[in-house]
Short mmCIF file of C-alpha atoms and ligand atoms in Angstrom, two decimals:
data_model
loop_
_atom_site.label_atom_id
_atom_site.label_comp_id
_atom_site.label_asym_id
_atom_site.label_seq_id
_atom_site.Cartn_x
_atom_site.Cartn_y
_atom_site.Cartn_z
CA MET X 1 16.77 -2.69 17.31
CA LEU X 2 13.04 -3.53 16.95
CA TYR X 3 12.69 -0.20 15.13
CA GLN X 4 15.35 -1.26 12.57
CA VAL X 5 13.76 -4.69 12.04
CA VAL X 6 10.28 -3.26 11.41
CA LEU X 7 11.65 -0.45 9.20
CA TYR X 8 13.60 -2.94 7.05
CA LEU X 9 10.58 -5.26 6.76
CA HIS X 10 8.40 -2.27 5.83
CA SER X 11 10.94 -1.22 3.19
CA TRP X 12 11.21 -4.72 1.62
CA LEU X 13 7.52 -5.59 1.75
CA ARG X 14 6.86 -2.43 -0.30
CA TRP X 15 8.20 -4.40 -3.32
CA GLY X 16 5.85 -7.31 -2.60
CA VAL X 17 2.89 -4.91 -2.57
CA VAL X 18 3.96 -2.96 -5.69
CA LEU X 19 4.95 -5.97 -7.83
CA LEU X 20 2.08 -8.23 -6.80
CA GLY X 21 -0.25 -5.24 -7.24
CA ALA X 22 1.00 -4.68 -10.81
CA LEU X 23 0.63 -8.39 -11.73
CA THR X 24 -2.83 -8.56 -10.13
CA LEU X 25 -3.90 -5.45 -12.02
CA ALA X 26 -2.65 -6.90 -15.34
CA ARG X 27 -4.65 -10.08 -14.65
CA ALA X 28 -7.81 -8.13 -13.79
CA VAL X 29 -7.57 -5.87 -16.88
CA HIS X 30 -6.92 -8.90 -19.10
CA GLY X 31 -9.91 -10.75 -17.59
CA TRP X 32 -12.10 -7.69 -18.09
CA ALA X 33 -10.97 -7.02 -21.69
CA ARG X 34 -11.35 -10.68 -22.74
CA ALA X 35 -14.60 -11.17 -20.81
CA ARG X 36 -12.95 -14.19 -19.17
CA GLU X 37 -14.83 -16.19 -16.52
CA TRP X 38 -13.86 -15.09 -12.96
CA ASN X 39 -12.26 -18.17 -11.40
CA GLN X 40 -10.81 -19.38 -8.09
CA THR X 41 -7.32 -18.20 -9.03
CA ASP X 42 -8.62 -14.65 -9.52
CA ARG X 43 -10.08 -14.69 -6.01
CA ARG X 44 -6.87 -16.27 -4.56
CA VAL X 45 -4.65 -13.63 -6.21
CA GLN X 46 -6.98 -10.89 -4.96
CA LYS X 47 -6.84 -12.25 -1.39
CA LEU X 48 -3.06 -12.62 -1.57
CA PHE X 49 -2.65 -8.97 -2.60
CA ILE X 50 -4.96 -7.82 0.21
CA ALA X 51 -2.97 -9.96 2.70
CA PHE X 52 0.36 -8.40 1.55
CA PHE X 53 -1.13 -4.92 1.70
CA ASP X 54 -2.75 -5.42 5.14
CA SER X 55 0.56 -6.74 6.54
CA GLN X 56 2.39 -3.72 5.15
CA VAL X 57 -0.17 -1.37 6.71
CA LEU X 58 0.21 -3.17 10.04
CA LEU X 59 3.98 -2.64 9.93
CA GLY X 60 3.40 1.00 8.96
CA LEU X 61 0.99 1.56 11.86
CA THR X 62 3.50 -0.04 14.25
CA LEU X 63 6.14 2.40 13.03
CA TYR X 64 3.70 5.28 13.19
CA PHE X 65 2.33 4.76 16.69
CA LEU X 66 5.14 2.93 18.47
CA LEU X 67 8.59 3.08 16.93
CA SER X 68 9.29 5.95 14.56
CA PRO X 69 10.78 9.19 15.92
CA LEU X 70 9.38 11.01 12.86
CA THR X 71 5.66 10.87 13.59
CA PRO X 72 3.69 13.44 15.62
CA LYS X 73 2.90 12.38 19.18
CA SER X 74 0.58 15.30 20.04
CA LEU X 75 -1.44 18.11 18.48
CA ASP X 76 1.61 20.35 18.85
CA GLY X 77 3.59 17.66 17.03
CA PHE X 78 1.18 17.98 14.08
CA ARG X 79 1.71 21.74 14.04
CA VAL X 80 5.50 21.26 13.89
CA ALA X 81 5.14 18.55 11.22
CA MET X 82 3.19 20.91 8.94
CA SER X 83 6.20 23.23 8.62
CA ASN X 84 8.82 20.55 7.93
CA THR X 85 8.89 18.62 4.63
CA LEU X 86 10.26 15.37 6.10
CA LEU X 87 7.97 15.31 9.15
CA ARG X 88 4.95 16.34 7.08
CA PHE X 89 5.59 13.54 4.59
CA PHE X 90 5.94 10.67 7.09
CA GLY X 91 3.61 12.10 9.75
CA ILE X 92 0.74 13.10 7.46
CA GLU X 93 0.99 12.60 3.68
CA HIS X 94 2.42 9.07 3.57
CA ALA X 95 0.02 7.67 6.20
CA PHE X 96 -2.99 9.47 4.68
CA ALA X 97 -2.29 8.23 1.13
CA MET X 98 -1.84 4.65 2.35
CA VAL X 99 -5.00 4.62 4.49
CA LEU X 100 -6.97 5.92 1.48
CA ALA X 101 -5.43 3.20 -0.70
CA LEU X 102 -6.37 0.61 1.94
CA ILE X 103 -10.02 1.71 2.01
CA ILE X 104 -10.21 1.72 -1.81
CA ALA X 105 -8.55 -1.71 -2.20
CA HIS X 106 -10.83 -3.32 0.39
CA GLY X 107 -13.89 -1.60 -1.11
CA ALA X 108 -12.99 -2.83 -4.60
CA SER X 109 -12.36 -6.37 -3.36
CA ASP X 110 -15.76 -6.47 -1.58
CA ALA X 111 -17.54 -4.88 -4.56
CA SER X 112 -16.07 -7.41 -6.99
CA ARG X 113 -16.92 -10.31 -4.65
CA LYS X 114 -20.56 -9.16 -4.49
CA ALA X 115 -20.95 -8.69 -8.28
CA GLY X 116 -22.97 -11.37 -10.03
CA HIS X 117 -21.24 -11.31 -13.42
CA SER X 118 -17.59 -12.17 -14.16
CA THR X 119 -16.95 -9.09 -16.30
CA VAL X 120 -18.29 -6.85 -13.53
CA LYS X 121 -16.09 -8.62 -10.98
CA HIS X 122 -12.97 -8.06 -13.13
CA ARG X 123 -13.95 -4.46 -13.87
CA ARG X 124 -14.65 -3.44 -10.28
CA TRP X 125 -11.44 -5.03 -9.08
CA ALA X 126 -9.34 -3.56 -11.93
CA VAL X 127 -10.62 0.01 -11.48
CA GLY X 128 -10.38 -0.02 -7.66
CA LEU X 129 -6.95 -1.63 -7.68
CA LEU X 130 -5.66 0.88 -10.25
CA ILE X 131 -6.74 3.81 -8.06
CA ALA X 132 -5.33 2.17 -4.89
CA LEU X 133 -2.00 1.51 -6.65
CA LEU X 134 -1.80 5.14 -7.79
CA PHE X 135 -2.12 6.30 -4.17
CA ILE X 136 0.46 3.70 -3.10
CA VAL X 137 3.01 4.67 -5.78
CA VAL X 138 2.56 8.39 -5.12
CA GLY X 139 2.84 7.78 -1.34
CA ILE X 140 6.14 5.88 -1.44
CA PRO X 141 9.30 7.84 -0.42
CA TRP X 142 11.23 7.19 -3.68
CA PRO X 143 14.98 8.08 -3.50
CA VAL X 144 14.66 11.06 -5.90
CA LEU X 145 12.38 12.91 -3.45
CA PRO X 146 13.75 15.30 -0.77
CA TYR X 147 12.58 12.87 1.94
CA GLY X 148 13.49 9.81 -0.21
CA ARG X 149 14.61 6.45 1.16
CA PRO X 150 16.70 3.66 -0.48
CA LEU X 151 15.09 1.41 -3.09
CA LEU X 152 16.52 -1.62 -1.32
CA ARG X 153 17.89 -1.63 2.20
CA THR X 154 20.88 -3.94 2.74
CA PHE X 155 23.00 -4.68 5.82
C1 HEM W 201 -1.33 3.27 7.13
C2 HEM W 201 -0.32 2.76 6.46
C3 HEM W 201 1.12 3.16 6.67
C4 HEM W 201 1.70 3.88 7.69
C5 HEM W 201 1.04 4.47 8.92
C6 HEM W 201 3.12 4.00 7.37
C7 HEM W 201 4.06 4.64 8.16
C8 HEM W 201 5.39 4.80 7.84
C9 HEM W 201 6.35 5.52 8.65
C10 HEM W 201 6.05 6.19 9.98
C11 HEM W 201 7.53 5.49 8.01
C12 HEM W 201 8.84 6.16 8.44
C13 HEM W 201 9.54 5.33 9.48
C14 HEM W 201 10.81 5.98 9.95
O1 HEM W 201 11.72 6.23 9.15
O2 HEM W 201 10.91 6.25 11.17
C15 HEM W 201 7.33 4.74 6.78
C16 HEM W 201 8.32 4.50 5.85
C17 HEM W 201 8.10 3.85 4.66
N1 HEM W 201 6.90 3.34 4.20
FE1 HEM W 201 5.14 3.33 5.20
N2 HEM W 201 3.37 3.35 6.18
C18 HEM W 201 2.17 2.83 5.73
C19 HEM W 201 1.97 2.12 4.57
C20 HEM W 201 2.94 1.91 3.62
C21 HEM W 201 2.71 1.20 2.37
C22 HEM W 201 1.38 0.58 1.95
C23 HEM W 201 3.90 1.21 1.70
C24 HEM W 201 4.24 0.64 0.33
C25 HEM W 201 3.58 -0.30 -0.27
C26 HEM W 201 4.87 1.90 2.51
C27 HEM W 201 6.19 2.14 2.17
C28 HEM W 201 7.12 2.76 2.96
C29 HEM W 201 8.53 2.88 2.62
C30 HEM W 201 9.18 2.38 1.33
C31 HEM W 201 9.14 3.56 3.69
C32 HEM W 201 10.62 3.90 3.84
C33 HEM W 201 11.31 2.70 4.54
C34 HEM W 201 12.80 2.94 4.61
O3 HEM W 201 13.22 3.79 5.38
O4 HEM W 201 13.52 2.27 3.85
N3 HEM W 201 4.24 2.33 3.67
N4 HEM W 201 6.01 4.34 6.71
#
């Protein structure tokens, strides 16, 4: 039961991360291209995206270490996962891509916060967020893939 709840939340929150990520990226690129002053709303949107993303990662880690039957529980489990497309995806590739995206998004947010000039803030955030979003989009189990999951889970 708890497994289902967390899995559904993880599935839905994916859209929050992807859509808010796309809007945030558009705002950062626009700010960079127009040399617009970095303002409080830019920082708020940046923090909101990071909060969505961190929450999604927390749900993912809960699935990974506590609830999912698909993740390796031992070194032997990793060996088995390597030879099975589904287990390899959820046990290794998905988690690895998302942890990389997490490190990049946090790095870009910190780097933009520390920059002295507005254009540099927009640029650092735009470039880092673009790379993080690429890892996120590539790491999602889209329905067309052999290990794909539904676009929207319903009851
Ligand atoms: C370190 C970070 C993450 C870990 C460890 C993780 C782990 C997992 C695991 C173990 C599953 C399979 C659960 C199961 O079926 O038993 C899963 C499914 C999934 N994950 Fe993640 N995840 C992470 C981050 C993310 C992020 C950032 C996104 C998207 C923004 C995402 C999107 C999904 C989706 C769409 C599914 C399929 C859900 C469904 O069955 O409908 N994950 N994740």
